[in-house]
Amino acid sequence: MSSIPVLHSYFRSTCSWRVRIALALKQIKYNQKAVHLLNNGGEQHSDEYKTINPMEQVPTLEIDGISLTQSLAIIEYINDTRPDINPLLPDNPIDRARVRQIAEIINSGIQPVQNLSVLQAVGPERKMQWGHDAIRKGFVAVEELLKTHSKRKVLCW
C-alpha cells in the first residue's frame, strides 16, 4: 500500500465522482489520469486503456498493485482495506443492506441511462425524456426508502 493510487476518470462521469468522493472521505491521496470520453472518439476505447479496463469505461483505480473497475466495487474495496478511517458503510447488516440498496438504485437504475453510449443509441431527439423518466423513477424510489427506513433524516443514514 505504499505507492500512490491512480484514478482514471472523466470530470463529468458520475461513476468517477462516486469514487473521488469515497477517496476523499477515506483520506486517500491519489493521482488522477484524465480519460476524455469524447476526444478522438473517446480515449476509453484506446488499446492502452482497454488493457486496464476491458469495458472501456471510467473509472478505473490502480491501487495496491491491482486495477479495479466499477465504482461500487472500488468503493467497497477501499472501505474494506482501510477500515480505520471514516467507514463508508454502517456496521449493522440491515443498515448496510439498505445503503447498498439505495446505491444500487442510483448505480443500476438511474445512472446507466445517462451513460454516453446509451444516450448515443437513444438519439438526440429522445435522450432528454429518456433520462428524465429514469431519474424521476429512481429518485422517487430512493425518497420512499429514505422516508421508510432512514434513522437520521439529515444525511440518509
mmCIF file of C-alpha atoms in Angstrom:
data_model
loop_
_atom_site.group_PDB
_atom_site.id
_atom_site.type_symbol
_atom_site.label_atom_id
_atom_site.label_comp_id
_atom_site.label_asym_id
_atom_site.label_seq_id
_atom_site.Cartn_x
_atom_site.Cartn_y
_atom_site.Cartn_z
ATOM 1 C CA MET A 1 0.000 0.000 0.000
ATOM 2 C CA SER A 2 2.979 2.290 -0.449
ATOM 3 C CA SER A 3 2.541 3.689 -3.970
ATOM 4 C CA ILE A 4 0.069 6.447 -4.703
ATOM 5 C CA PRO A 5 -3.130 5.144 -6.330
ATOM 6 C CA VAL A 6 -4.042 6.327 -9.829
ATOM 7 C CA LEU A 7 -7.652 7.090 -10.680
ATOM 8 C CA HIS A 8 -8.501 7.041 -14.382
ATOM 9 C CA SER A 9 -11.603 9.188 -14.674
ATOM 10 C CA TYR A 10 -13.567 11.777 -16.605
ATOM 11 C CA PHE A 11 -14.582 15.028 -14.944
ATOM 12 C CA ARG A 12 -18.290 14.687 -15.816
ATOM 13 C CA SER A 13 -18.602 10.985 -15.040
ATOM 14 C CA THR A 14 -20.954 10.329 -12.114
ATOM 15 C CA CYS A 15 -19.258 6.963 -11.569
ATOM 16 C CA SER A 16 -15.922 8.732 -11.267
ATOM 17 C CA TRP A 17 -17.449 11.264 -8.881
ATOM 18 C CA ARG A 18 -18.579 8.445 -6.595
ATOM 19 C CA VAL A 19 -15.017 7.146 -6.391
ATOM 20 C CA ARG A 20 -13.498 10.614 -5.914
ATOM 21 C CA ILE A 21 -15.910 11.278 -3.040
ATOM 22 C CA ALA A 22 -15.078 7.935 -1.388
ATOM 23 C CA LEU A 23 -11.327 8.544 -1.780
ATOM 24 C CA ALA A 24 -11.737 11.974 -0.160
ATOM 25 C CA LEU A 25 -13.825 10.583 2.710
ATOM 26 C CA LYS A 26 -11.238 7.853 3.293
ATOM 27 C CA GLN A 27 -8.459 10.486 3.064
ATOM 28 C CA ILE A 28 -6.644 8.557 0.350
ATOM 29 C CA LYS A 29 -4.257 10.662 -1.694
ATOM 30 C CA TYR A 30 -4.207 9.714 -5.364
ATOM 31 C CA ASN A 31 -3.104 10.869 -8.767
ATOM 32 C CA GLN A 32 -5.713 11.400 -11.410
ATOM 33 C CA LYS A 33 -5.339 10.485 -15.054
ATOM 34 C CA ALA A 34 -7.972 12.039 -17.272
ATOM 35 C CA VAL A 35 -9.726 9.806 -19.780
ATOM 36 C CA HIS A 36 -11.662 12.078 -22.127
ATOM 37 C CA LEU A 37 -14.799 10.278 -23.230
ATOM 38 C CA LEU A 38 -15.362 12.427 -26.329
ATOM 39 C CA ASN A 39 -11.936 13.323 -27.771
ATOM 40 C CA ASN A 40 -10.978 11.297 -30.836
ATOM 41 C CA GLY A 41 -13.987 9.044 -30.495
ATOM 42 C CA GLY A 42 -13.311 8.509 -26.791
ATOM 43 C CA GLU A 43 -9.968 7.837 -25.099
ATOM 44 C CA GLN A 44 -11.580 4.952 -23.194
ATOM 45 C CA HIS A 45 -11.551 2.984 -26.469
ATOM 46 C CA SER A 46 -7.776 3.188 -26.888
ATOM 47 C CA ASP A 47 -5.785 -0.039 -26.882
ATOM 48 C CA GLU A 48 -3.786 1.239 -23.917
ATOM 49 C CA TYR A 49 -6.875 1.914 -21.784
ATOM 50 C CA LYS A 50 -8.528 -1.374 -22.752
ATOM 51 C CA THR A 51 -5.619 -3.206 -21.106
ATOM 52 C CA ILE A 52 -6.669 -1.860 -17.691
ATOM 53 C CA ASN A 53 -10.430 -1.691 -18.292
ATOM 54 C CA PRO A 54 -11.830 -4.068 -20.921
ATOM 55 C CA MET A 55 -15.291 -2.485 -20.536
ATOM 56 C CA GLU A 56 -13.815 0.754 -21.914
ATOM 57 C CA GLN A 57 -15.474 2.801 -19.178
ATOM 58 C CA VAL A 58 -14.387 5.035 -16.326
ATOM 59 C CA PRO A 59 -13.446 4.871 -13.560
ATOM 60 C CA THR A 60 -10.510 2.547 -13.103
ATOM 61 C CA LEU A 61 -8.487 2.691 -9.903
ATOM 62 C CA GLU A 62 -4.959 1.338 -9.798
ATOM 63 C CA ILE A 63 -4.276 0.654 -6.125
ATOM 64 C CA ASP A 64 -2.297 -1.833 -4.054
ATOM 65 C CA GLY A 65 -0.815 -3.397 -7.183
ATOM 66 C CA ILE A 66 -4.197 -4.140 -8.792
ATOM 67 C CA SER A 67 -6.613 -2.415 -11.172
ATOM 68 C CA LEU A 68 -10.252 -2.200 -10.189
ATOM 69 C CA THR A 69 -13.202 -1.073 -12.262
ATOM 70 C CA GLN A 70 -16.854 -0.365 -11.453
ATOM 71 C CA SER A 71 -17.406 2.369 -8.884
ATOM 72 C CA LEU A 72 -19.177 0.361 -6.199
ATOM 73 C CA ALA A 73 -16.582 -2.421 -6.311
ATOM 74 C CA ILE A 74 -13.846 0.207 -5.975
ATOM 75 C CA ILE A 75 -15.627 1.894 -3.078
ATOM 76 C CA GLU A 76 -16.152 -1.380 -1.227
ATOM 77 C CA TYR A 77 -12.508 -2.338 -1.754
ATOM 78 C CA ILE A 78 -11.122 0.904 -0.343
ATOM 79 C CA ASN A 79 -13.578 0.695 2.549
ATOM 80 C CA ASP A 80 -12.635 -2.931 3.306
ATOM 81 C CA THR A 81 -8.888 -2.370 3.024
ATOM 82 C CA ARG A 82 -8.836 0.872 5.005
ATOM 83 C CA PRO A 83 -11.428 0.264 7.736
ATOM 84 C CA ASP A 84 -9.984 2.625 10.345
ATOM 85 C CA ILE A 85 -10.648 5.912 8.557
ATOM 86 C CA ASN A 86 -14.227 7.102 8.052
ATOM 87 C CA PRO A 87 -16.138 3.864 7.408
ATOM 88 C CA LEU A 88 -18.384 4.279 4.379
ATOM 89 C CA LEU A 89 -20.942 1.650 5.369
ATOM 90 C CA PRO A 90 -22.770 1.118 8.658
ATOM 91 C CA ASP A 91 -21.785 -1.792 10.907
ATOM 92 C CA ASN A 92 -25.320 -3.126 11.206
ATOM 93 C CA PRO A 93 -26.072 -5.640 8.391
ATOM 94 C CA ILE A 94 -29.610 -4.338 7.869
ATOM 95 C CA ASP A 95 -28.465 -0.734 7.609
ATOM 96 C CA ARG A 96 -25.572 -1.778 5.361
ATOM 97 C CA ALA A 97 -28.007 -3.597 3.067
ATOM 98 C CA ARG A 98 -30.264 -0.518 2.926
ATOM 99 C CA VAL A 99 -27.327 1.715 1.994
ATOM 100 C CA ARG A 100 -26.335 -0.739 -0.747
ATOM 101 C CA GLN A 101 -29.961 -0.876 -1.919
ATOM 102 C CA ILE A 102 -30.060 2.900 -2.372
ATOM 103 C CA ALA A 103 -26.629 2.903 -4.020
ATOM 104 C CA GLU A 104 -27.778 0.226 -6.481
ATOM 105 C CA ILE A 105 -30.926 2.167 -7.393
ATOM 106 C CA ILE A 106 -28.672 5.016 -8.445
ATOM 107 C CA ASN A 107 -25.906 2.799 -9.836
ATOM 108 C CA SER A 108 -28.133 0.404 -11.782
ATOM 109 C CA GLY A 109 -31.475 2.143 -12.139
ATOM 110 C CA ILE A 110 -30.694 5.795 -12.786
ATOM 111 C CA GLN A 111 -27.105 6.240 -13.874
ATOM 112 C CA PRO A 112 -26.790 3.739 -16.751
ATOM 113 C CA VAL A 113 -29.342 5.591 -18.864
ATOM 114 C CA GLN A 114 -27.105 8.650 -18.580
ATOM 115 C CA ASN A 115 -24.064 6.824 -19.993
ATOM 116 C CA LEU A 116 -22.705 8.310 -23.179
ATOM 117 C CA SER A 117 -23.089 5.041 -25.086
ATOM 118 C CA VAL A 118 -26.763 4.726 -24.081
ATOM 119 C CA LEU A 119 -27.575 8.344 -24.918
ATOM 120 C CA GLN A 120 -25.913 7.983 -28.300
ATOM 121 C CA ALA A 121 -28.004 4.859 -29.003
ATOM 122 C CA VAL A 122 -31.247 6.546 -27.905
ATOM 123 C CA GLY A 123 -30.548 9.565 -30.113
ATOM 124 C CA PRO A 124 -30.721 13.298 -29.560
ATOM 125 C CA GLU A 125 -34.462 13.618 -30.020
ATOM 126 C CA ARG A 126 -35.313 11.113 -27.235
ATOM 127 C CA LYS A 127 -32.421 11.377 -24.772
ATOM 128 C CA MET A 128 -33.858 14.184 -22.582
ATOM 129 C CA GLN A 129 -37.172 12.426 -21.964
ATOM 130 C CA TRP A 130 -35.422 9.068 -21.585
ATOM 131 C CA GLY A 131 -33.108 10.469 -18.920
ATOM 132 C CA HIS A 132 -35.841 12.415 -17.157
ATOM 133 C CA ASP A 133 -38.074 9.354 -16.822
ATOM 134 C CA ALA A 134 -35.309 7.147 -15.391
ATOM 135 C CA ILE A 135 -34.079 9.790 -12.970
ATOM 136 C CA ARG A 136 -37.576 10.558 -11.723
ATOM 137 C CA LYS A 137 -38.451 6.901 -11.191
ATOM 138 C CA GLY A 138 -35.180 6.237 -9.383
ATOM 139 C CA PHE A 139 -35.349 9.245 -7.086
ATOM 140 C CA VAL A 140 -38.987 8.567 -6.206
ATOM 141 C CA ALA A 141 -37.869 5.090 -5.095
ATOM 142 C CA VAL A 142 -34.894 6.483 -3.143
ATOM 143 C CA GLU A 143 -37.082 9.075 -1.414
ATOM 144 C CA GLU A 144 -39.579 6.397 -0.420
ATOM 145 C CA LEU A 145 -36.839 4.179 1.001
ATOM 146 C CA LEU A 146 -35.382 7.094 2.929
ATOM 147 C CA LYS A 147 -38.782 8.031 4.366
ATOM 148 C CA THR A 148 -39.415 4.459 5.395
ATOM 149 C CA HIS A 149 -36.014 3.350 6.652
ATOM 150 C CA SER A 150 -33.742 6.306 7.394
ATOM 151 C CA LYS A 151 -32.673 6.631 11.019
ATOM 152 C CA ARG A 152 -31.250 10.121 10.582
ATOM 153 C CA LYS A 153 -33.164 12.461 8.343
ATOM 154 C CA VAL A 154 -30.132 14.682 7.711
ATOM 155 C CA LEU A 155 -27.671 12.558 5.689
ATOM 156 C CA CYS A 156 -29.656 9.490 4.677
ATOM 157 C CA TRP A 157 -28.189 7.178 7.278
#
